[in-house]
Short mmCIF file of C-alpha atoms in Angstrom, two decimals:
data_model
loop_
_atom_site.label_atom_id
_atom_site.label_comp_id
_atom_site.label_asym_id
_atom_site.label_seq_id
_atom_site.Cartn_x
_atom_site.Cartn_y
_atom_site.Cartn_z
CA LEU E 1 0.14 0.14 0.33
CA ILE E 2 2.76 2.36 0.86
CA ASP E 3 4.95 1.81 -2.38
CA ALA E 4 2.04 1.46 -4.79
CA SER E 5 -0.13 4.43 -3.75
CA VAL E 6 1.65 6.98 -2.12
CA HIS E 7 0.59 6.63 1.42
CA SER E 8 2.37 6.79 4.30
CA PRO E 9 1.75 4.96 7.73
CA LEU E 10 -0.56 7.39 8.57
CA ILE E 11 -3.55 5.73 6.58
CA ALA E 12 -2.53 2.81 8.09
CA GLN E 13 -2.25 3.99 11.40
CA MET E 14 -6.16 5.90 10.90
CA VAL E 15 -7.65 2.54 10.02
CA ALA E 16 -5.95 0.19 12.67
CA PRO E 17 -8.54 0.91 15.37
CA LEU E 18 -10.82 -1.12 12.71
CA ALA E 19 -8.46 -4.27 12.45
CA ASP E 20 -10.49 -6.46 15.02
CA LEU E 21 -13.42 -5.95 13.25
CA SER E 22 -15.51 -7.77 10.53
CA HIS E 23 -14.66 -6.46 7.15
CA ALA E 24 -18.41 -4.94 6.33
CA LEU E 25 -18.67 -3.77 9.55
CA ALA E 26 -15.12 -1.98 9.48
CA TRP E 27 -16.22 -0.74 6.02
CA GLN E 28 -19.43 1.21 7.04
CA ILE E 29 -17.59 2.76 9.74
CA TRP E 30 -14.70 4.45 7.35
CA SER E 31 -17.79 5.11 4.56
CA ILE E 32 -19.35 6.87 7.22
CA ALA E 33 -16.16 8.46 8.55
CA SER E 34 -15.47 9.54 4.82
CA PHE E 35 -18.66 10.51 4.33
CA LEU E 36 -18.82 12.88 7.65
CA ALA E 37 -15.22 14.10 5.88
CA LEU E 38 -17.14 15.66 3.01
CA VAL E 39 -19.79 17.10 4.41
CA VAL E 40 -17.63 18.99 6.77
CA ALA E 41 -15.51 19.49 3.76
CA GLY E 42 -18.48 21.50 1.77
CA VAL E 43 -18.96 23.48 5.13
CA LEU E 44 -15.80 24.70 5.58
CA GLY E 45 -15.91 25.63 1.60
CA GLY E 46 -19.21 27.67 2.28
CA ARG E 47 -17.28 29.27 5.09
CA ALA E 48 -14.08 30.43 2.31
CA ALA E 49 -17.15 31.58 0.37
CA GLY E 50 -18.43 33.97 3.26
CA VAL E 51 -21.45 31.80 2.98
CA ARG E 52 -23.20 29.77 6.13
CA ILE E 53 -24.07 26.80 5.05
CA THR E 54 -26.04 24.41 7.82
CA PRO E 55 -24.58 20.47 7.85
CA VAL E 56 -28.07 20.04 6.78
CA GLY E 57 -27.70 21.69 3.96
CA VAL E 58 -24.43 20.29 2.35
CA LEU E 59 -25.89 16.49 3.81
CA ALA E 60 -28.83 16.68 1.27
CA GLY E 61 -26.23 18.26 -1.69
CA ALA E 62 -24.07 15.68 -0.82
CA LEU E 63 -26.93 12.51 -0.95
CA LEU E 64 -27.74 14.44 -4.51
CA CYS E 65 -24.46 13.66 -5.45
CA ALA E 66 -23.65 10.59 -3.50
CA PRO E 67 -24.19 8.62 -7.41
CA VAL E 68 -21.31 11.08 -9.02
CA MET E 69 -18.43 8.79 -9.96
CA THR E 70 -16.02 10.82 -8.10
CA VAL E 71 -17.61 10.32 -4.59
CA ALA E 72 -18.93 6.90 -4.79
CA SER E 73 -15.72 5.45 -6.08
CA ALA E 74 -14.47 6.50 -3.17
CA PHE E 75 -16.80 5.33 -0.35
CA TRP E 76 -16.61 1.48 -2.60
CA HIS E 77 -12.78 1.55 -2.98
CA GLY E 78 -12.44 3.07 1.10
CA ARG E 79 -10.34 5.98 -0.08
CA SER E 80 -7.96 8.46 1.97
CA GLU E 81 -9.44 11.41 -0.37
CA PRO E 82 -12.06 12.30 1.48
CA PHE E 83 -9.81 13.43 5.06
CA VAL E 84 -7.48 15.07 2.13
CA ALA E 85 -10.80 17.20 1.03
CA LEU E 86 -11.07 17.77 4.51
CA ALA E 87 -8.04 19.36 5.10
CA VAL E 88 -8.42 21.61 2.10
CA GLY E 89 -11.50 22.95 3.19
CA ALA E 90 -9.87 23.83 6.60
CA ALA E 91 -6.57 25.32 5.00
CA LEU E 92 -9.21 27.26 2.51
CA ALA E 93 -11.41 28.90 5.58
CA GLY E 94 -8.30 29.59 6.97
CA ILE E 95 -8.32 27.24 10.17
CA ALA E 96 -4.97 25.73 11.06
CA PRO E 97 -3.57 26.30 7.27
CA ALA E 98 -0.36 25.07 7.91
CA ALA E 99 -1.59 22.13 10.05
CA ALA E 100 -3.86 20.92 7.14
CA ALA E 101 -1.89 21.48 4.66
CA THR E 102 1.39 18.88 6.45
CA PHE E 103 -1.35 16.22 7.29
CA ALA E 104 -2.73 16.31 3.89
CA ALA E 105 0.80 15.81 2.53
CA ILE E 106 1.74 13.35 4.49
CA LEU E 107 -1.44 11.39 4.29
CA ARG E 108 -1.48 11.78 0.70
CA LEU E 109 1.46 13.40 -1.31
CA PRO E 110 -0.28 14.75 -4.95
CA ALA E 111 -3.14 16.14 -3.51
CA GLY E 112 -1.14 17.89 -0.32
CA ALA E 113 0.57 20.14 -3.12
CA PHE E 114 -2.14 22.49 -2.33
CA GLY E 115 0.40 22.78 0.67
CA LEU E 116 3.01 24.84 -1.83
CA PRO E 117 1.01 28.43 -2.72
CA LEU E 118 0.18 28.45 0.94
CA LEU E 119 3.20 28.62 1.86
CA VAL E 120 4.24 31.23 -0.77
CA ALA E 121 0.63 33.24 0.17
CA ALA E 122 1.30 33.35 3.77
CA THR E 123 1.47 36.77 5.53
CA ASN E 124 4.56 35.79 7.65
CA ARG E 125 5.89 32.90 5.72
CA ARG E 126 8.77 32.18 8.32
CA ARG E 127 6.08 31.32 10.63
CA PHE E 128 3.73 29.47 8.52
CA LEU E 129 6.86 27.21 8.14
CA VAL E 130 7.71 26.97 11.43
CA GLN E 131 3.85 25.53 11.71
CA ALA E 132 3.77 23.43 9.44
CA ILE E 133 7.15 21.91 10.30
CA LEU E 134 6.08 21.59 13.79
CA ALA E 135 2.87 20.02 12.41
CA GLY E 136 4.60 17.30 10.44
CA LEU E 137 7.36 16.53 13.45
CA VAL E 138 4.17 16.41 15.70
CA ILE E 139 2.27 13.71 13.13
CA VAL E 140 5.28 11.64 12.44
CA ALA E 141 6.63 11.63 16.37
CA VAL E 142 2.93 10.24 17.15
CA GLY E 143 2.65 7.70 14.35
CA ALA E 144 6.02 6.72 15.19
CA LEU E 145 5.10 6.25 18.99
CA PHE E 146 3.09 3.48 18.06
CA ALA E 147 4.54 1.89 14.81
CA PRO E 148 8.81 2.85 15.12
CA GLN E 149 9.29 0.27 12.40
CA ALA E 150 6.78 1.38 9.53
CA TRP E 151 7.46 4.70 9.86
CA ARG E 152 11.40 4.30 9.77
CA ASP E 153 11.24 1.69 6.72
CA TYR E 154 9.31 4.64 5.07
CA LEU E 155 11.39 7.36 5.82
CA PHE E 156 15.10 6.25 6.06
CA GLY E 157 14.51 2.66 4.39
CA GLY E 158 13.96 3.63 0.90
CA ALA E 159 10.12 3.58 0.58
CA LEU E 160 9.22 7.22 0.30
CA LEU E 161 11.80 7.54 -2.33
CA ARG E 162 10.27 4.84 -4.63
CA THR E 163 7.08 6.25 -3.63
CA LEU E 164 8.19 9.60 -5.09
CA GLY E 165 10.64 8.36 -8.14
CA GLY E 166 7.67 5.18 -8.99
CA ASN E 167 4.75 8.24 -9.41
CA LEU E 168 7.17 10.15 -11.45
CA GLY E 169 7.98 8.07 -13.75
CA ILE E 170 6.34 4.95 -16.22
CA GLY E 171 3.07 3.73 -14.60
CA ILE E 172 1.67 1.88 -17.68
CA TYR E 173 -0.94 0.33 -15.85
CA ASP E 174 -2.31 3.64 -14.15
CA ASP E 175 -5.17 5.71 -15.36
CA ALA E 176 -3.36 8.84 -16.79
CA PRO E 177 -2.99 9.59 -20.24
CA HIS E 178 0.69 8.02 -20.93
CA ALA E 179 -0.79 4.90 -19.60
CA PHE E 180 -3.60 4.98 -22.21
CA VAL E 181 -1.26 5.11 -25.15
CA ALA E 182 0.09 2.35 -23.75
CA PHE E 183 -2.54 0.21 -23.04
CA LEU E 184 -3.85 0.66 -26.86
CA PHE E 185 -0.87 -1.42 -27.66
CA PHE E 186 -1.73 -3.82 -25.58
CA TYR E 187 -5.57 -3.99 -26.72
CA VAL E 188 -4.84 -3.94 -30.85
CA GLY E 189 -2.81 -6.90 -29.90
CA ALA E 190 0.80 -5.22 -30.49
CA ILE E 191 2.08 -7.68 -27.16
CA PRO E 192 0.01 -9.47 -24.53
CA GLU E 193 -0.74 -7.93 -21.04
CA THR E 194 1.19 -9.45 -18.60
CA TYR E 195 0.65 -6.95 -15.58
CA ASP E 196 4.48 -6.65 -15.64
CA ALA E 197 4.90 -3.11 -16.06
CA ALA E 198 8.65 -3.12 -16.73
CA ALA E 199 8.87 -6.41 -19.24
CA ASP E 200 5.83 -5.14 -20.49
CA LEU E 201 7.23 -1.61 -21.45
CA ALA E 202 10.52 -3.25 -22.76
CA ALA E 203 8.20 -5.53 -25.17
CA LEU E 204 7.19 -2.58 -27.06
CA GLY E 205 9.05 -1.37 -30.00
CA PRO E 206 11.36 2.02 -30.03
CA THR E 207 8.48 4.00 -31.50
CA ALA E 208 5.39 3.12 -29.35
CA ARG E 209 8.18 3.42 -26.11
CA ALA E 210 9.29 7.32 -27.33
CA LEU E 211 5.12 7.96 -27.80
CA ILE E 212 4.54 7.00 -23.96
CA HIS E 213 7.72 8.73 -22.76
CA ALA E 214 6.65 11.33 -25.09
CA THR E 215 3.23 11.59 -23.34
CA ARG E 216 4.71 11.19 -19.84
CA LEU E 217 6.74 13.99 -20.14
CA LEU E 218 3.79 16.26 -21.60
CA GLU E 219 1.69 15.60 -18.40
CA LEU E 220 5.47 16.24 -16.02
CA ALA E 221 5.35 19.99 -17.85
CA VAL E 222 1.55 19.98 -17.71
CA GLY E 223 1.84 19.63 -13.89
CA ALA E 224 5.27 21.84 -13.31
CA GLY E 225 3.22 24.25 -15.06
CA LEU E 226 0.40 24.39 -12.82
CA LEU E 227 2.45 24.48 -9.91
CA ALA E 228 4.10 27.14 -11.09
CA TRP E 229 0.85 28.98 -11.76
CA SER E 230 -0.58 28.08 -8.48
CA VAL E 231 2.69 30.28 -6.67
CA ARG E 232 2.09 32.79 -9.10
CA ILE E 233 -1.18 33.70 -7.50
CA ALA E 234 -0.89 32.82 -4.39
CA ARG E 235 -0.56 35.61 -3.56
CA ASP E 236 -3.83 37.33 -4.41
CA ALA E 237 -5.95 36.06 -1.06
CA SER E 238 -9.22 36.44 -3.23
CA ARG E 239 -7.96 33.62 -5.80
CA ARG E 240 -6.72 31.39 -3.10
CA HIS E 241 -8.78 28.93 -4.16
CA ALA E 242 -7.92 28.56 -7.66
CA ALA E 243 -4.25 28.58 -6.68
CA MET E 244 -4.81 25.51 -4.44
CA ALA E 245 -6.94 23.92 -7.25
CA ALA E 246 -4.06 24.50 -9.57
CA ALA E 247 -1.64 22.84 -7.23
CA ILE E 248 -3.86 19.74 -6.83
CA VAL E 249 -4.41 19.31 -10.54
CA GLY E 250 -0.92 19.97 -10.83
CA GLY E 251 -0.04 17.21 -8.46
CA LEU E 252 -2.30 14.69 -9.85
CA PHE E 253 -0.53 15.47 -13.34
CA LEU E 254 3.11 15.33 -12.05
CA GLY E 255 2.01 11.15 -10.16
CA GLY E 256 0.29 10.47 -13.41
CA LEU E 257 -2.95 9.81 -10.91
CA PHE E 258 -6.07 9.75 -12.61
CA TRP E 259 -8.35 7.20 -11.24
CA GLU E 260 -11.55 9.01 -10.52
CA TYR E 261 -11.48 9.39 -6.80
CA HIS E 262 -7.98 11.27 -7.09
CA ASN E 263 -9.72 14.96 -7.56
CA LEU E 264 -12.44 14.54 -4.44
CA PRO E 265 -10.24 16.69 -2.88
CA LEU E 266 -11.22 19.61 -5.07
CA LEU E 267 -14.53 19.36 -3.49
CA PRO E 268 -14.20 22.28 -0.61
CA ILE E 269 -13.26 24.50 -3.64
CA ALA E 270 -15.90 23.35 -5.82
CA VAL E 271 -18.37 24.40 -3.02
CA ALA E 272 -17.18 27.79 -2.29
CA THR E 273 -16.15 28.47 -5.89
CA ALA E 274 -20.50 27.55 -6.54
CA LEU E 275 -21.17 29.87 -3.78
CA VAL E 276 -19.21 33.54 -5.65
CA GLY E 277 -19.60 32.52 -9.13
CA GLY E 278 -21.82 33.82 -11.52
CA PRO E 279 -23.59 31.72 -14.50
CA GLY E 280 -20.68 30.76 -16.00
CA VAL E 281 -18.58 29.26 -13.48
CA ARG E 282 -21.78 27.78 -12.22
CA THR E 283 -22.09 26.25 -15.67
CA ARG E 284 -18.80 24.34 -15.62
CA LEU E 285 -19.45 22.90 -12.57
CA GLY E 286 -22.42 21.59 -13.36
CA ALA E 287 -20.68 20.21 -16.40
CA ALA E 288 -17.91 18.63 -13.89
CA ALA E 289 -21.12 16.59 -12.07
CA LEU E 290 -22.30 15.54 -15.13
CA LEU E 291 -19.35 14.14 -16.45
CA GLY E 292 -18.61 12.54 -13.41
CA ILE E 293 -22.47 11.19 -13.52
CA GLY E 294 -21.73 9.66 -17.54
CA SER E 295 -18.32 8.13 -16.46
CA LEU E 296 -20.52 6.25 -13.79
CA LEU E 297 -23.07 5.31 -16.08
CA VAL E 298 -20.72 4.13 -18.67
CA VAL E 299 -19.03 2.05 -16.73
CA ASP E 300 -21.86 0.29 -14.97
CA GLY E 301 -23.49 0.02 -18.41
CA ALA E 302 -20.55 -1.53 -19.70
CA LEU E 303 -20.55 -4.04 -16.67
CA LEU E 304 -24.13 -4.38 -17.25
CA LEU E 305 -23.93 -5.07 -21.05
CA ALA E 306 -21.20 -7.59 -20.65
CA ASP E 307 -23.46 -9.85 -18.23
CA ALA E 308 -25.96 -9.66 -20.49
CA ASN E 309 -24.02 -11.38 -23.38
CA GLY E 310 -22.28 -13.43 -21.44
CA ARG E 311 -19.49 -12.16 -22.19
CA SER E 312 -16.51 -10.82 -19.87
CA PRO E 313 -16.52 -7.51 -18.40
CA VAL E 314 -12.88 -7.43 -19.57
CA ILE E 315 -13.85 -6.56 -22.98
CA PHE E 316 -15.17 -3.41 -21.52
CA TRP E 317 -12.20 -2.45 -20.24
CA PRO E 318 -10.84 0.00 -22.23
CA LEU E 319 -14.21 1.70 -22.19
CA GLN E 320 -13.65 1.80 -18.32
CA ARG E 321 -10.61 3.42 -18.81
CA ILE E 322 -11.25 6.11 -20.89
CA ALA E 323 -14.27 7.18 -18.63
CA SER E 324 -12.69 6.93 -15.32
CA MET E 325 -9.53 8.98 -16.86
CA GLY E 326 -11.99 11.73 -18.76
CA CYS E 327 -13.72 11.97 -15.49
CA SER E 328 -10.72 12.26 -13.33
CA VAL E 329 -9.18 14.67 -16.02
CA GLY E 330 -11.92 16.29 -16.96
CA VAL E 331 -13.54 17.08 -13.89
CA GLY E 332 -10.25 18.65 -12.29
CA LEU E 333 -9.84 21.08 -14.98
CA LEU E 334 -13.51 22.09 -15.35
CA ILE E 335 -13.25 22.84 -11.58
CA LEU E 336 -9.99 24.61 -11.79
CA ASP E 337 -11.23 26.71 -14.54
CA ALA E 338 -14.29 28.10 -12.22
CA ALA E 339 -12.20 28.50 -9.77
CA ARG E 340 -9.88 30.85 -11.99
CA ARG E 341 -13.11 33.11 -13.29
CA SER E 342 -14.29 33.98 -9.64
CA ARG E 343 -12.96 35.78 -6.47
CA LEU E 344 -13.40 34.70 -3.12
CA PRO E 345 -13.98 37.71 -0.17
CA VAL E 346 -10.86 38.45 1.39
CA PRO E 347 -11.32 38.65 5.51
CA SER E 348 -10.94 41.91 6.40
CA PRO E 349 -7.86 42.22 9.08
CA PRO E 350 -8.97 42.11 12.91
CA ARG E 351 -8.95 46.27 14.10
CA ALA E 352 -6.72 47.13 16.75
CA ARG E 353 -8.30 48.11 19.78
CA ARG E 354 -7.99 51.73 20.90
CA ILE E 355 -6.85 52.02 24.72
CA ARG E 356 -7.36 55.21 26.18
CA GLY E 357 -4.84 56.39 28.83
CA PRO E 358 -6.49 58.06 32.31
CA GLY E 359 -7.96 61.26 31.59
#
């Protein structure tokens, strides 16, 4: 889990209390906790927009959005993204942003990239940096207190470097544009899929390998460009949501992580954007929701069609991967574009109180 999914031991320690429960009960508890995290993240998104949203209102909206592929898939797979969304919402609303960004970065590295523009935007950057470092030390120290070997292996045994290197490299079985290019060669029968990534990549011809590497380099360039742009606009407090969205989407491009649930941390940003944006902004957010629902229908429809015809669902795997990748990339870019076209209210600095002297 740690090596393959850019997860630190923190996620394992979060689910450790459920280890002695039955699988069904543990999954239900985790799903309820994930759902509540999304509800609170939505409330925090409203707070960032200067609008007071009751938890009941967010709960109703979340129930309506539950069928969307991005949300539903996070529950099906027991993902950590809802808790990253909670951290994004806290940072967006100005609640312990340094600690929230540090927690998200340790829990899920690509999505935790939203801490980068926060660092640049902080009024007192040295203070923010100190707070982030202290928060990280506390998280690691508490985690290492209960699982010292796991954290030692992660930090000093090469696991952290392998996760970074693996996700910056070629992952031909991921849902990313370069992986889809590789998958096309497998699907047309250029070589059989053995699910040995290194062997399958080596078996491709030089032209195919060059095309895959060129696509991956383009992803890295887009990701780096989005991160640079997020830092550039981060000093404008009214655009902090756009900066955070650009950093999250940029992190996903850098990591080549485009499964449909990876952009779930954008949820509080989408809520804040919807509340402050005009009709054009809401149209883009509506298109993002429809894209998620359409992806769900395509994937489920492919499985039902295969079952109705007595055929293996594997034949519809290309369709599912296109839908999954299209959902994640499309939803992320639409929310980013909507945030780019809107402005959040800037909190007023606290007024200095005048102290009257005697007389």
